Amino acid sequence: MNNVTINEIQRFSFDNTNVRGERVLLNSAYQEIIKRKQYPLSLEKLLGEFVAAIALLRDIVKIDGVLSIQAKGNGFLSTLMTECDEHQNLRGIAQWDESQDVPDTFSLKEVLEGGYLAITIQPRNGQRYQGIVEIVGDTLSECLEQYFSQSEQLPSRVWLAANGAQCGGLFLQRLPLEQAKEGDEDAWERFTHLASTVKEEELLGLETESLLHRLYHEEEVRLYDTKPMQFGCSCSRQRTLDAVMSLGSEEIRELLIEQGSVKVDCQFCAEKYEFTEDDLTDMLGDQAKTH
């Protein structure tokens, strides 16, 4: 399956229980994100886990807008961000101190020392909401489980993996309001115990139906329709121009004098935008003129 292009997320549930789940598997969409910058392999893997995580979260949070995960810290990795919109467009980036050697293995706590995780819900129309989670665990999975415990107060488990070619994730959640089968009180413990036996190569190499059969062949699992996901950047010339305009007329004028134009590269997709004095004069009038 490693040679097959697959970028999709799929929900599933266990009949007559109050447990639901999701599985995401991405290859080319993930590769489109990491190829935009020369990442060390260990950062490619970490970014891949964040990409898989935002895909899982986006399918849970039903909004017409953008959901993002951003991690900030005081270690060599300063920022890591992934986001996904309502059309399942994914993008992400990591920024680190490139003068330092990046270790082959590390914990999330080590690379984001003293940092935090911010999960932001930004509807197209409506109020922005942000949840902050302190980075206390060694893995992103632990941080996300803490987030669900705090925000939704629903028992949730997350498994994530990435290897530079594929990234994937598995999510289980116990819902309190659904009708569970009488006498099956240990369903949650049983399902999470079985999921904990999943190996990285299975999470990244098996299609969802095969993975769930491997874990739950004695259970009644209901699969729902798959949803395709893809790399997609939300930048545009107009949005970039709006960002340039926010600098203020004095700083824009200084940039025009120094460089002859204002150039902006999108960090997510590497698209290059250039604005000349004539472009900016239309917006700022005489304040943008350099002579």
Short mmCIF file of C-alpha atoms in Angstrom, two decimals:
data_model
loop_
_atom_site.label_atom_id
_atom_site.label_comp_id
_atom_site.label_asym_id
_atom_site.label_seq_id
_atom_site.Cartn_x
_atom_site.Cartn_y
_atom_site.Cartn_z
CA MET A 1 0.00 0.00 0.00
CA ASN A 2 2.98 2.33 0.46
CA ASN A 3 3.02 3.03 -3.28
CA VAL A 4 -0.66 3.99 -3.37
CA THR A 5 -1.67 7.65 -3.06
CA ILE A 6 -4.11 7.90 -0.19
CA ASN A 7 -5.14 11.08 1.61
CA GLU A 8 -8.31 10.49 3.55
CA ILE A 9 -10.03 10.37 6.89
CA GLN A 10 -12.72 7.89 7.90
CA ARG A 11 -15.04 7.70 10.87
CA PHE A 12 -16.12 4.50 12.54
CA SER A 13 -18.18 3.40 15.52
CA PHE A 14 -18.80 0.25 17.50
CA ASP A 15 -22.38 -0.97 17.32
CA ASN A 16 -24.38 -0.76 20.56
CA THR A 17 -21.67 1.14 22.42
CA ASN A 18 -20.98 4.79 23.14
CA VAL A 19 -17.52 4.71 21.55
CA ARG A 20 -16.65 6.35 18.24
CA GLY A 21 -13.39 6.73 16.35
CA GLU A 22 -11.54 8.18 13.40
CA ARG A 23 -8.56 7.14 11.37
CA VAL A 24 -6.56 9.40 9.04
CA LEU A 25 -3.84 8.39 6.60
CA LEU A 26 -1.97 10.86 4.39
CA ASN A 27 0.96 10.52 2.04
CA SER A 28 1.14 12.98 -0.87
CA ALA A 29 -0.71 15.70 1.06
CA TYR A 30 1.84 15.34 3.87
CA GLN A 31 4.75 15.27 1.42
CA GLU A 32 3.52 18.51 -0.19
CA ILE A 33 3.81 20.19 3.22
CA ILE A 34 7.27 18.98 4.21
CA LYS A 35 8.88 19.51 0.79
CA ARG A 36 8.43 23.30 1.08
CA LYS A 37 11.38 23.47 3.45
CA GLN A 38 14.52 21.43 4.11
CA TYR A 39 13.49 19.77 7.36
CA PRO A 40 15.63 17.31 9.32
CA LEU A 41 13.91 13.91 9.37
CA SER A 42 13.03 14.14 13.07
CA LEU A 43 11.19 17.43 12.41
CA GLU A 44 9.48 15.94 9.35
CA LYS A 45 8.13 13.24 11.64
CA LEU A 46 6.97 15.69 14.31
CA LEU A 47 5.34 17.95 11.73
CA GLY A 48 3.66 14.87 10.27
CA GLU A 49 2.15 14.05 13.65
CA PHE A 50 0.78 17.60 13.85
CA VAL A 51 -0.67 17.27 10.33
CA ALA A 52 -2.40 14.01 11.24
CA ALA A 53 -3.63 15.57 14.48
CA ILE A 54 -5.19 18.63 12.83
CA ALA A 55 -6.93 16.34 10.32
CA LEU A 56 -8.46 14.31 13.16
CA LEU A 57 -9.50 17.41 15.10
CA ARG A 58 -10.96 19.11 12.04
CA ASP A 59 -13.34 16.24 11.43
CA ILE A 60 -14.55 16.42 15.03
CA VAL A 61 -15.00 20.20 15.21
CA LYS A 62 -17.83 21.08 12.83
CA ILE A 63 -17.30 24.70 11.75
CA ASP A 64 -17.32 26.67 8.54
CA GLY A 65 -13.82 28.02 8.95
CA VAL A 66 -10.28 27.13 9.95
CA LEU A 67 -8.97 25.02 12.80
CA SER A 68 -5.31 25.25 13.77
CA ILE A 69 -2.83 23.74 16.21
CA GLN A 70 0.14 25.90 17.12
CA ALA A 71 2.97 24.98 19.45
CA LYS A 72 5.39 27.57 20.83
CA GLY A 73 8.32 27.06 23.13
CA ASN A 74 11.74 28.19 24.28
CA GLY A 75 13.75 25.26 22.92
CA PHE A 76 15.44 25.09 19.51
CA LEU A 77 12.00 24.61 17.92
CA SER A 78 10.32 28.01 18.24
CA THR A 79 7.04 27.40 16.41
CA LEU A 80 5.14 24.57 14.81
CA MET A 81 1.75 25.13 13.23
CA THR A 82 -0.74 23.14 11.21
CA GLU A 83 -4.22 24.10 10.05
CA CYS A 84 -7.15 22.70 8.12
CA ASP A 85 -10.20 24.44 6.64
CA GLU A 86 -13.74 23.23 5.97
CA HIS A 87 -12.69 21.93 2.53
CA GLN A 88 -10.11 19.58 4.11
CA ASN A 89 -7.20 21.70 2.86
CA LEU A 90 -4.13 21.09 5.01
CA ARG A 91 -1.02 23.18 5.50
CA GLY A 92 1.74 23.37 8.10
CA ILE A 93 5.18 24.72 8.96
CA ALA A 94 7.91 24.37 11.58
CA GLN A 95 10.45 27.04 12.50
CA TRP A 96 13.59 26.22 14.44
CA ASP A 97 17.07 27.51 15.23
CA GLU A 98 18.87 26.23 12.14
CA SER A 99 22.27 26.99 13.69
CA GLN A 100 21.73 24.11 16.11
CA ASP A 101 22.03 20.41 15.41
CA VAL A 102 18.64 18.76 15.50
CA PRO A 103 18.70 15.44 17.40
CA ASP A 104 17.43 12.32 15.67
CA THR A 105 14.97 11.65 18.49
CA PHE A 106 13.44 13.92 21.10
CA SER A 107 10.33 14.42 23.17
CA LEU A 108 7.86 17.21 22.55
CA LYS A 109 8.62 18.62 25.99
CA GLU A 110 12.34 18.83 25.14
CA VAL A 111 11.98 20.72 21.86
CA LEU A 112 9.26 23.06 23.13
CA GLU A 113 10.72 23.72 26.54
CA GLY A 114 8.42 25.80 28.72
CA GLY A 115 5.95 26.03 25.86
CA TYR A 116 2.27 25.56 25.20
CA LEU A 117 -0.15 24.21 22.65
CA ALA A 118 -2.86 26.51 21.27
CA ILE A 119 -5.86 25.04 19.46
CA THR A 120 -7.74 27.79 17.66
CA ILE A 121 -11.20 27.63 16.12
CA GLN A 122 -11.75 30.47 13.65
CA PRO A 123 -15.24 30.41 12.03
CA ARG A 124 -15.75 32.34 8.79
CA ASN A 125 -18.52 34.16 10.62
CA GLY A 126 -18.49 34.16 14.35
CA GLN A 127 -16.30 34.44 17.38
CA ARG A 128 -12.78 33.05 17.52
CA TYR A 129 -12.13 30.51 20.26
CA GLN A 130 -8.75 29.36 21.54
CA GLY A 131 -7.88 26.61 23.98
CA ILE A 132 -4.42 26.59 25.60
CA VAL A 133 -2.75 23.38 26.76
CA GLU A 134 0.52 23.36 28.66
CA ILE A 135 3.07 20.98 27.17
CA VAL A 136 3.52 18.57 30.02
CA GLY A 137 3.61 15.27 28.14
CA ASP A 138 6.40 13.85 26.02
CA THR A 139 4.18 13.41 22.97
CA LEU A 140 1.59 15.35 21.01
CA SER A 141 -0.88 12.52 21.66
CA GLU A 142 -0.65 13.13 25.42
CA CYS A 143 -1.18 16.87 24.97
CA LEU A 144 -4.26 16.31 22.80
CA GLU A 145 -5.74 13.86 25.29
CA GLN A 146 -5.26 16.50 27.97
CA TYR A 147 -6.98 19.07 25.72
CA PHE A 148 -10.04 16.85 25.24
CA SER A 149 -10.17 16.15 28.95
CA GLN A 150 -10.19 19.89 29.69
CA SER A 151 -12.36 21.20 26.86
CA GLU A 152 -14.89 18.47 26.11
CA GLN A 153 -14.55 16.45 29.30
CA LEU A 154 -14.88 13.29 27.24
CA PRO A 155 -12.42 10.41 27.63
CA SER A 156 -10.32 10.42 24.43
CA ARG A 157 -7.24 8.59 23.20
CA VAL A 158 -4.98 9.52 20.29
CA TRP A 159 -2.27 7.57 18.45
CA LEU A 160 -0.07 9.40 15.91
CA ALA A 161 2.83 8.43 13.66
CA ALA A 162 4.86 9.81 10.74
CA ASN A 163 7.98 8.69 8.89
CA GLY A 164 8.67 11.35 6.24
CA ALA A 165 6.58 9.53 3.63
CA GLN A 166 3.25 8.91 5.39
CA CYS A 167 1.58 10.29 8.46
CA GLY A 168 -1.41 8.83 10.19
CA GLY A 169 -3.52 8.86 13.28
CA LEU A 170 -6.13 6.91 15.20
CA PHE A 171 -8.65 8.52 17.57
CA LEU A 172 -11.11 7.00 20.03
CA GLN A 173 -13.66 8.87 22.14
CA ARG A 174 -16.29 7.78 24.63
CA LEU A 175 -19.56 9.67 24.27
CA PRO A 176 -21.76 9.88 27.36
CA LEU A 177 -25.14 10.33 25.66
CA GLU A 178 -25.26 7.42 23.25
CA GLN A 179 -27.00 4.19 24.15
CA ALA A 180 -24.48 1.55 25.16
CA LYS A 181 -25.24 -2.15 25.02
CA GLU A 182 -26.37 -3.45 28.40
CA GLY A 183 -23.67 -5.46 30.11
CA ASP A 184 -20.85 -4.02 28.02
CA GLU A 185 -19.54 -1.51 30.56
CA ASP A 186 -15.91 -2.40 29.80
CA ALA A 187 -16.17 -1.53 26.08
CA TRP A 188 -14.07 1.64 26.43
CA GLU A 189 -11.28 -0.10 28.32
CA ARG A 190 -11.33 -3.01 25.88
CA PHE A 191 -11.22 -0.85 22.74
CA THR A 192 -8.45 1.43 24.02
CA HIS A 193 -6.40 -1.54 25.21
CA LEU A 194 -6.62 -3.13 21.76
CA ALA A 195 -5.78 0.18 20.04
CA SER A 196 -2.69 0.50 22.21
CA THR A 197 -1.27 -2.59 20.52
CA VAL A 198 -1.10 -0.80 17.15
CA LYS A 199 2.38 -0.64 15.64
CA GLU A 200 3.72 2.38 13.74
CA GLU A 201 4.08 0.36 10.54
CA GLU A 202 0.42 -0.67 10.80
CA LEU A 203 -0.78 2.87 11.49
CA LEU A 204 1.13 4.07 8.42
CA GLY A 205 0.87 1.07 6.15
CA LEU A 206 -2.61 -0.44 6.44
CA GLU A 207 -5.82 0.84 4.92
CA THR A 208 -8.45 1.73 7.52
CA GLU A 209 -10.60 -1.36 7.04
CA SER A 210 -7.56 -3.64 7.33
CA LEU A 211 -6.27 -1.78 10.38
CA LEU A 212 -9.60 -1.98 12.19
CA HIS A 213 -9.97 -5.65 11.32
CA ARG A 214 -6.50 -6.29 12.76
CA LEU A 215 -7.46 -4.51 16.01
CA TYR A 216 -11.16 -5.34 16.33
CA HIS A 217 -11.93 -8.48 14.34
CA GLU A 218 -14.15 -9.77 17.18
CA GLU A 219 -16.12 -6.49 17.46
CA GLU A 220 -18.99 -5.02 15.42
CA VAL A 221 -17.36 -2.03 13.71
CA ARG A 222 -19.37 0.32 11.51
CA LEU A 223 -17.37 2.26 8.88
CA TYR A 224 -18.62 5.55 7.41
CA ASP A 225 -17.75 7.22 4.12
CA THR A 226 -14.19 8.38 3.61
CA LYS A 227 -13.41 12.07 3.14
CA PRO A 228 -10.54 13.13 0.88
CA MET A 229 -7.93 15.54 2.21
CA GLN A 230 -5.27 17.51 0.37
CA PHE A 231 -2.58 20.13 0.71
CA GLY A 232 -3.95 23.63 0.16
CA CYS A 233 -2.74 27.08 1.10
CA SER A 234 -5.09 29.93 1.92
CA CYS A 235 -2.67 32.67 0.90
CA SER A 236 -3.59 35.01 -1.96
CA ARG A 237 -2.30 38.25 -3.41
CA GLN A 238 -5.11 40.22 -1.76
CA ARG A 239 -4.62 38.66 1.67
CA THR A 240 -0.89 39.27 1.42
CA LEU A 241 -1.50 42.87 0.38
CA ASP A 242 -3.78 43.30 3.39
CA ALA A 243 -0.96 42.03 5.61
CA VAL A 244 1.50 44.47 4.01
CA MET A 245 -0.92 47.34 4.53
CA SER A 246 -1.07 46.52 8.24
CA LEU A 247 2.60 47.53 8.51
CA GLY A 248 1.64 51.19 8.20
CA SER A 249 2.55 53.81 5.62
CA GLU A 250 5.88 54.83 7.19
CA GLU A 251 7.33 51.30 7.27
CA ILE A 252 6.02 50.55 3.77
CA ARG A 253 7.64 53.71 2.43
CA GLU A 254 10.98 52.76 4.05
CA LEU A 255 10.82 49.32 2.44
CA LEU A 256 10.12 50.87 -0.95
CA ILE A 257 13.09 53.23 -0.60
CA GLU A 258 15.43 50.40 0.50
CA GLN A 259 14.27 47.65 -1.85
CA GLY A 260 12.29 49.32 -4.63
CA SER A 261 9.30 47.08 -3.90
CA VAL A 262 7.81 45.05 -1.04
CA LYS A 263 8.40 41.30 -1.41
CA VAL A 264 6.62 38.67 0.65
CA ASP A 265 7.09 34.90 0.54
CA CYS A 266 4.37 32.65 1.93
CA GLN A 267 5.99 30.45 4.58
CA PHE A 268 3.48 27.66 4.02
CA CYS A 269 3.58 27.20 0.25
CA ALA A 270 6.60 29.32 -0.84
CA GLU A 271 4.46 31.45 -3.19
CA LYS A 272 6.20 34.78 -3.85
CA TYR A 273 4.36 38.11 -3.94
CA GLU A 274 5.79 41.48 -4.95
CA PHE A 275 4.15 44.90 -4.60
CA THR A 276 5.52 47.92 -6.43
CA GLU A 277 5.21 51.58 -5.54
CA ASP A 278 2.34 51.87 -8.02
CA ASP A 279 0.51 48.94 -6.37
CA LEU A 280 0.82 50.51 -2.94
CA THR A 281 0.12 54.08 -4.05
CA ASP A 282 -3.34 52.92 -5.05
CA MET A 283 -3.89 52.03 -1.39
CA LEU A 284 -1.87 54.64 0.45
CA GLY A 285 -1.94 57.56 -1.94
CA ASP A 286 0.98 59.98 -1.76
CA GLN A 287 2.21 58.40 1.49
CA ALA A 288 3.67 55.50 -0.48
CA LYS A 289 5.60 57.71 -2.94
CA THR A 290 9.35 57.66 -2.58
CA HIS A 291 10.04 60.77 -4.65
#
